[in-house]
Amino acid sequence: MTIKELSIQDTAQGRSLRDNLIGRDDRGNKYYLSVEIKPVQREAHDINHKLVSGVPVISMSGTILSKYGSITNDRGWVQAGQCLDSFENITQFTNRWSLQELQDVIAIWRGYHLNDMKTHCVHQDQATKWDTVEPCKVTGYRAGSAWLYSPVPDSVLIELTGLIIKHRRDGAPVEYDYEVQGYYTGHGWETLTTEQTRGEALARLKEYRDNERGLAGLRVKRVKVVHNG
């Protein structure tokens, strides 16, 4: 898919990856990446003191599970959230991911995650803590008195959007819901409730078996979760 640079600020918005398996480390731990590009939800000033709205915000996070873990039930949890440095431990790549793409992801993650929550303007020393840096010499802005927006270059959005388009289908783990279904004479099978784990579904099935009258049969059916987009 070709993305025109002139429209990338709008084209990128709404793109996402959800728990996309990038690869494993030497211990077999599995590394999942989540990315979302969405419009800033409020009117804000950017780091250049320009009023902006509807501009793209990047949100990135990771989940690391042991080789026995599952993303659908949090079993084998090792680390989650802003664990980008740990992603450098990946040695085996899955789903067409490569070392270069991983390095690109980490650079974007480090530079632009939550780019609408910056404390310093462009005229202030970024290396000085927000509560000790001098007020802006241009506007008098005091660091930390507002969340500022840091613009994302077109080149970064093109790179990130390209990765999302390439990997949005091939890296997401299969997820299932568990439907508790009851059979009513003359009507057939009907879904009574939907649970996220088989254990919850079996517990709910027992409740129906003990309390619901008029059921000729009960069963638990596993249904694949389909995410649109």
PDB file of N, CA, C and O in Angstrom, residues 151-194:
ATOM      1  N   PRO A 151       4.908  17.397  17.811  1.00  0.00           N
ATOM      2  CA  PRO A 151       4.523  16.924  16.474  1.00  0.00           C
ATOM      3  C   PRO A 151       5.321  15.679  16.061  1.00  0.00           C
ATOM      4  O   PRO A 151       6.493  15.532  16.409  1.00  0.00           O
ATOM      5  N   VAL A 152       4.654  14.806  15.325  1.00  0.00           N
ATOM      6  CA  VAL A 152       5.296  13.601  14.804  1.00  0.00           C
ATOM      7  C   VAL A 152       5.651  13.845  13.338  1.00  0.00           C
ATOM      8  O   VAL A 152       4.765  14.144  12.535  1.00  0.00           O
ATOM      9  N   PRO A 153       6.908  13.720  12.963  1.00  0.00           N
ATOM     10  CA  PRO A 153       7.284  13.940  11.564  1.00  0.00           C
ATOM     11  C   PRO A 153       6.568  12.973  10.628  1.00  0.00           C
ATOM     12  O   PRO A 153       6.266  11.830  10.997  1.00  0.00           O
ATOM     13  N   ASP A 154       6.310  13.418   9.422  1.00  0.00           N
ATOM     14  CA  ASP A 154       5.675  12.559   8.424  1.00  0.00           C
ATOM     15  C   ASP A 154       6.464  11.266   8.229  1.00  0.00           C
ATOM     16  O   ASP A 154       5.877  10.188   8.069  1.00  0.00           O
ATOM     17  N   SER A 155       7.779  11.363   8.236  1.00  0.00           N
ATOM     18  CA  SER A 155       8.606  10.177   7.993  1.00  0.00           C
ATOM     19  C   SER A 155       8.386   9.117   9.065  1.00  0.00           C
ATOM     20  O   SER A 155       8.374   7.911   8.776  1.00  0.00           O
ATOM     21  N   VAL A 156       8.183   9.548  10.324  1.00  0.00           N
ATOM     22  CA  VAL A 156       7.927   8.601  11.415  1.00  0.00           C
ATOM     23  C   VAL A 156       6.558   7.951  11.240  1.00  0.00           C
ATOM     24  O   VAL A 156       6.401   6.734  11.416  1.00  0.00           O
ATOM     25  N   LEU A 157       5.559   8.746  10.897  1.00  0.00           N
ATOM     26  CA  LEU A 157       4.218   8.204  10.694  1.00  0.00           C
ATOM     27  C   LEU A 157       4.178   7.235   9.515  1.00  0.00           C
ATOM     28  O   LEU A 157       3.489   6.208   9.567  1.00  0.00           O
ATOM     29  N   ILE A 158       4.897   7.540   8.456  1.00  0.00           N
ATOM     30  CA  ILE A 158       4.961   6.637   7.303  1.00  0.00           C
ATOM     31  C   ILE A 158       5.595   5.316   7.710  1.00  0.00           C
ATOM     32  O   ILE A 158       5.101   4.230   7.367  1.00  0.00           O
ATOM     33  N   GLU A 159       6.693   5.382   8.471  1.00  0.00           N
ATOM     34  CA  GLU A 159       7.379   4.171   8.918  1.00  0.00           C
ATOM     35  C   GLU A 159       6.480   3.328   9.813  1.00  0.00           C
ATOM     36  O   GLU A 159       6.317   2.119   9.616  1.00  0.00           O
ATOM     37  N   LEU A 160       5.856   3.968  10.802  1.00  0.00           N
ATOM     38  CA  LEU A 160       5.031   3.231  11.754  1.00  0.00           C
ATOM     39  C   LEU A 160       3.776   2.680  11.102  1.00  0.00           C
ATOM     40  O   LEU A 160       3.380   1.535  11.347  1.00  0.00           O
ATOM     41  N   THR A 161       3.138   3.477  10.250  1.00  0.00           N
ATOM     42  CA  THR A 161       1.925   3.016   9.569  1.00  0.00           C
ATOM     43  C   THR A 161       2.241   1.842   8.646  1.00  0.00           C
ATOM     44  O   THR A 161       1.457   0.887   8.546  1.00  0.00           O
ATOM     45  N   GLY A 162       3.381   1.892   7.984  1.00  0.00           N
ATOM     46  CA  GLY A 162       3.776   0.782   7.127  1.00  0.00           C
ATOM     47  C   GLY A 162       3.954  -0.505   7.906  1.00  0.00           C
ATOM     48  O   GLY A 162       3.550  -1.586   7.458  1.00  0.00           O
ATOM     49  N   LEU A 163       4.540  -0.412   9.094  1.00  0.00           N
ATOM     50  CA  LEU A 163       4.711  -1.598   9.935  1.00  0.00           C
ATOM     51  C   LEU A 163       3.368  -2.138  10.405  1.00  0.00           C
ATOM     52  O   LEU A 163       3.153  -3.357  10.455  1.00  0.00           O
ATOM     53  N   ILE A 164       2.454  -1.237  10.763  1.00  0.00           N
ATOM     54  CA  ILE A 164       1.124  -1.674  11.201  1.00  0.00           C
ATOM     55  C   ILE A 164       0.399  -2.402  10.072  1.00  0.00           C
ATOM     56  O   ILE A 164      -0.194  -3.471  10.268  1.00  0.00           O
ATOM     57  N   ILE A 165       0.445  -1.825   8.875  1.00  0.00           N
ATOM     58  CA  ILE A 165      -0.240  -2.442   7.737  1.00  0.00           C
ATOM     59  C   ILE A 165       0.359  -3.817   7.428  1.00  0.00           C
ATOM     60  O   ILE A 165      -0.361  -4.778   7.149  1.00  0.00           O
ATOM     61  N   LYS A 166       1.675  -3.917   7.518  1.00  0.00           N
ATOM     62  CA  LYS A 166       2.339  -5.195   7.206  1.00  0.00           C
ATOM     63  C   LYS A 166       2.013  -6.273   8.233  1.00  0.00           C
ATOM     64  O   LYS A 166       1.791  -7.432   7.872  1.00  0.00           O
ATOM     65  N   HIS A 167       1.966  -5.891   9.512  1.00  0.00           N
ATOM     66  CA  HIS A 167       1.908  -6.903  10.573  1.00  0.00           C
ATOM     67  C   HIS A 167       0.572  -7.010  11.283  1.00  0.00           C
ATOM     68  O   HIS A 167       0.426  -7.847  12.174  1.00  0.00           O
ATOM     69  N   ARG A 168      -0.420  -6.214  10.904  1.00  0.00           N
ATOM     70  CA  ARG A 168      -1.667  -6.221  11.680  1.00  0.00           C
ATOM     71  C   ARG A 168      -2.410  -7.540  11.587  1.00  0.00           C
ATOM     72  O   ARG A 168      -3.202  -7.871  12.466  1.00  0.00           O
ATOM     73  N   ARG A 169      -2.165  -8.311  10.531  1.00  0.00           N
ATOM     74  CA  ARG A 169      -2.885  -9.574  10.362  1.00  0.00           C
ATOM     75  C   ARG A 169      -2.090 -10.777  10.861  1.00  0.00           C
ATOM     76  O   ARG A 169      -2.665 -11.760  11.310  1.00  0.00           O
ATOM     77  N   ASP A 170      -0.755 -10.701  10.775  1.00  0.00           N
ATOM     78  CA  ASP A 170       0.014 -11.937  10.935  1.00  0.00           C
ATOM     79  C   ASP A 170       0.605 -12.139  12.324  1.00  0.00           C
ATOM     80  O   ASP A 170       1.200 -13.168  12.567  1.00  0.00           O
ATOM     81  N   GLY A 171       0.432 -11.186  13.235  1.00  0.00           N
ATOM     82  CA  GLY A 171       1.070 -11.353  14.516  1.00  0.00           C
ATOM     83  C   GLY A 171       0.141 -11.455  15.697  1.00  0.00           C
ATOM     84  O   GLY A 171       0.581 -11.736  16.801  1.00  0.00           O
ATOM     85  N   ALA A 172      -1.115 -11.192  15.517  1.00  0.00           N
ATOM     86  CA  ALA A 172      -2.031 -11.192  16.656  1.00  0.00           C
ATOM     87  C   ALA A 172      -2.384 -12.619  17.068  1.00  0.00           C
ATOM     88  O   ALA A 172      -2.640 -13.466  16.218  1.00  0.00           O
ATOM     89  N   PRO A 173      -2.362 -12.912  18.361  1.00  0.00           N
ATOM     90  CA  PRO A 173      -2.719 -14.254  18.804  1.00  0.00           C
ATOM     91  C   PRO A 173      -4.205 -14.515  18.618  1.00  0.00           C
ATOM     92  O   PRO A 173      -5.008 -13.588  18.606  1.00  0.00           O
ATOM     93  N   VAL A 174      -4.544 -15.784  18.453  1.00  0.00           N
ATOM     94  CA  VAL A 174      -5.950 -16.158  18.347  1.00  0.00           C
ATOM     95  C   VAL A 174      -6.597 -16.039  19.725  1.00  0.00           C
ATOM     96  O   VAL A 174      -6.045 -16.494  20.723  1.00  0.00           O
ATOM     97  N   GLU A 175      -7.728 -15.393  19.767  1.00  0.00           N
ATOM     98  CA  GLU A 175      -8.463 -15.243  21.024  1.00  0.00           C
ATOM     99  C   GLU A 175      -9.817 -15.934  20.902  1.00  0.00           C
ATOM    100  O   GLU A 175     -10.396 -16.002  19.819  1.00  0.00           O
ATOM    101  N   TYR A 176     -10.300 -16.416  22.038  1.00  0.00           N
ATOM    102  CA  TYR A 176     -11.589 -17.098  22.048  1.00  0.00           C
ATOM    103  C   TYR A 176     -12.457 -16.578  23.188  1.00  0.00           C
ATOM    104  O   TYR A 176     -11.964 -16.208  24.258  1.00  0.00           O
ATOM    105  N   ASP A 177     -13.746 -16.537  22.933  1.00  0.00           N
ATOM    106  CA  ASP A 177     -14.744 -16.391  23.979  1.00  0.00           C
ATOM    107  C   ASP A 177     -15.420 -17.754  24.158  1.00  0.00           C
ATOM    108  O   ASP A 177     -15.329 -18.625  23.285  1.00  0.00           O
ATOM    109  N   TYR A 178     -16.089 -17.913  25.291  1.00  0.00           N
ATOM    110  CA  TYR A 178     -16.756 -19.188  25.587  1.00  0.00           C
ATOM    111  C   TYR A 178     -18.234 -18.925  25.830  1.00  0.00           C
ATOM    112  O   TYR A 178     -18.603 -18.270  26.807  1.00  0.00           O
ATOM    113  N   GLU A 179     -19.048 -19.421  24.909  1.00  0.00           N
ATOM    114  CA  GLU A 179     -20.491 -19.226  25.007  1.00  0.00           C
ATOM    115  C   GLU A 179     -21.135 -20.387  25.767  1.00  0.00           C
ATOM    116  O   GLU A 179     -20.892 -21.551  25.458  1.00  0.00           O
ATOM    117  N   VAL A 180     -21.929 -20.028  26.759  1.00  0.00           N
ATOM    118  CA  VAL A 180     -22.767 -21.028  27.424  1.00  0.00           C
ATOM    119  C   VAL A 180     -24.095 -21.065  26.671  1.00  0.00           C
ATOM    120  O   VAL A 180     -24.800 -20.061  26.592  1.00  0.00           O
ATOM    121  N   GLN A 181     -24.411 -22.214  26.090  1.00  0.00           N
ATOM    122  CA  GLN A 181     -25.598 -22.335  25.258  1.00  0.00           C
ATOM    123  C   GLN A 181     -26.581 -23.324  25.881  1.00  0.00           C
ATOM    124  O   GLN A 181     -26.185 -24.336  26.459  1.00  0.00           O
ATOM    125  N   GLY A 182     -27.845 -22.981  25.744  1.00  0.00           N
ATOM    126  CA  GLY A 182     -28.891 -23.860  26.252  1.00  0.00           C
ATOM    127  C   GLY A 182     -29.815 -24.298  25.126  1.00  0.00           C
ATOM    128  O   GLY A 182     -30.068 -23.533  24.192  1.00  0.00           O
ATOM    129  N   TYR A 183     -30.302 -25.528  25.222  1.00  0.00           N
ATOM    130  CA  TYR A 183     -31.208 -26.068  24.203  1.00  0.00           C
ATOM    131  C   TYR A 183     -32.635 -26.044  24.745  1.00  0.00           C
ATOM    132  O   TYR A 183     -32.945 -26.637  25.776  1.00  0.00           O
ATOM    133  N   TYR A 184     -33.508 -25.303  24.044  1.00  0.00           N
ATOM    134  CA  TYR A 184     -34.922 -25.233  24.396  1.00  0.00           C
ATOM    135  C   TYR A 184     -35.727 -26.007  23.366  1.00  0.00           C
ATOM    136  O   TYR A 184     -35.571 -25.774  22.159  1.00  0.00           O
ATOM    137  N   THR A 185     -36.539 -26.900  23.826  1.00  0.00           N
ATOM    138  CA  THR A 185     -37.365 -27.700  22.926  1.00  0.00           C
ATOM    139  C   THR A 185     -38.221 -26.787  22.054  1.00  0.00           C
ATOM    140  O   THR A 185     -38.915 -25.904  22.555  1.00  0.00           O
ATOM    141  N   GLY A 186     -38.133 -27.002  20.764  1.00  0.00           N
ATOM    142  CA  GLY A 186     -38.906 -26.197  19.828  1.00  0.00           C
ATOM    143  C   GLY A 186     -38.170 -24.952  19.343  1.00  0.00           C
ATOM    144  O   GLY A 186     -38.609 -24.307  18.395  1.00  0.00           O
ATOM    145  N   HIS A 187     -37.074 -24.611  19.998  1.00  0.00           N
ATOM    146  CA  HIS A 187     -36.328 -23.413  19.609  1.00  0.00           C
ATOM    147  C   HIS A 187     -34.875 -23.711  19.228  1.00  0.00           C
ATOM    148  O   HIS A 187     -34.254 -22.961  18.484  1.00  0.00           O
ATOM    149  N   GLY A 188     -34.319 -24.787  19.747  1.00  0.00           N
ATOM    150  CA  GLY A 188     -32.933 -25.129  19.445  1.00  0.00           C
ATOM    151  C   GLY A 188     -31.958 -24.464  20.405  1.00  0.00           C
ATOM    152  O   GLY A 188     -32.327 -24.003  21.493  1.00  0.00           O
ATOM    153  N   TRP A 189     -30.707 -24.431  19.992  1.00  0.00           N
ATOM    154  CA  TRP A 189     -29.649 -23.884  20.843  1.00  0.00           C
ATOM    155  C   TRP A 189     -29.667 -22.357  20.831  1.00  0.00           C
ATOM    156  O   TRP A 189     -29.781 -21.738  19.787  1.00  0.00           O
ATOM    157  N   GLU A 190     -29.553 -21.760  22.022  1.00  0.00           N
ATOM    158  CA  GLU A 190     -29.476 -20.315  22.170  1.00  0.00           C
ATOM    159  C   GLU A 190     -28.319 -19.971  23.107  1.00  0.00           C
ATOM    160  O   GLU A 190     -28.055 -20.702  24.066  1.00  0.00           O
ATOM    161  N   THR A 191     -27.624 -18.867  22.826  1.00  0.00           N
ATOM    162  CA  THR A 191     -26.529 -18.424  23.692  1.00  0.00           C
ATOM    163  C   THR A 191     -27.116 -17.750  24.930  1.00  0.00           C
ATOM    164  O   THR A 191     -27.868 -16.786  24.830  1.00  0.00           O
ATOM    165  N   LEU A 192     -26.753 -18.264  26.097  1.00  0.00           N
ATOM    166  CA  LEU A 192     -27.257 -17.735  27.353  1.00  0.00           C
ATOM    167  C   LEU A 192     -26.333 -16.650  27.923  1.00  0.00           C
ATOM    168  O   LEU A 192     -26.787 -15.661  28.467  1.00  0.00           O
ATOM    169  N   THR A 193     -25.024 -16.873  27.807  1.00  0.00           N
ATOM    170  CA  THR A 193     -24.047 -15.898  28.282  1.00  0.00           C
ATOM    171  C   THR A 193     -22.714 -16.167  27.593  1.00  0.00           C
ATOM    172  O   THR A 193     -22.485 -17.265  27.072  1.00  0.00           O
ATOM    173  N   THR A 194     -21.859 -15.169  27.573  1.00  0.00           N
ATOM    174  CA  THR A 194     -20.530 -15.293  26.976  1.00  0.00           C
ATOM    175  C   THR A 194     -19.483 -14.934  28.018  1.00  0.00           C
ATOM    176  O   THR A 194     -19.570 -13.886  28.651  1.00  0.00           O
TER     177      THR A 194
END
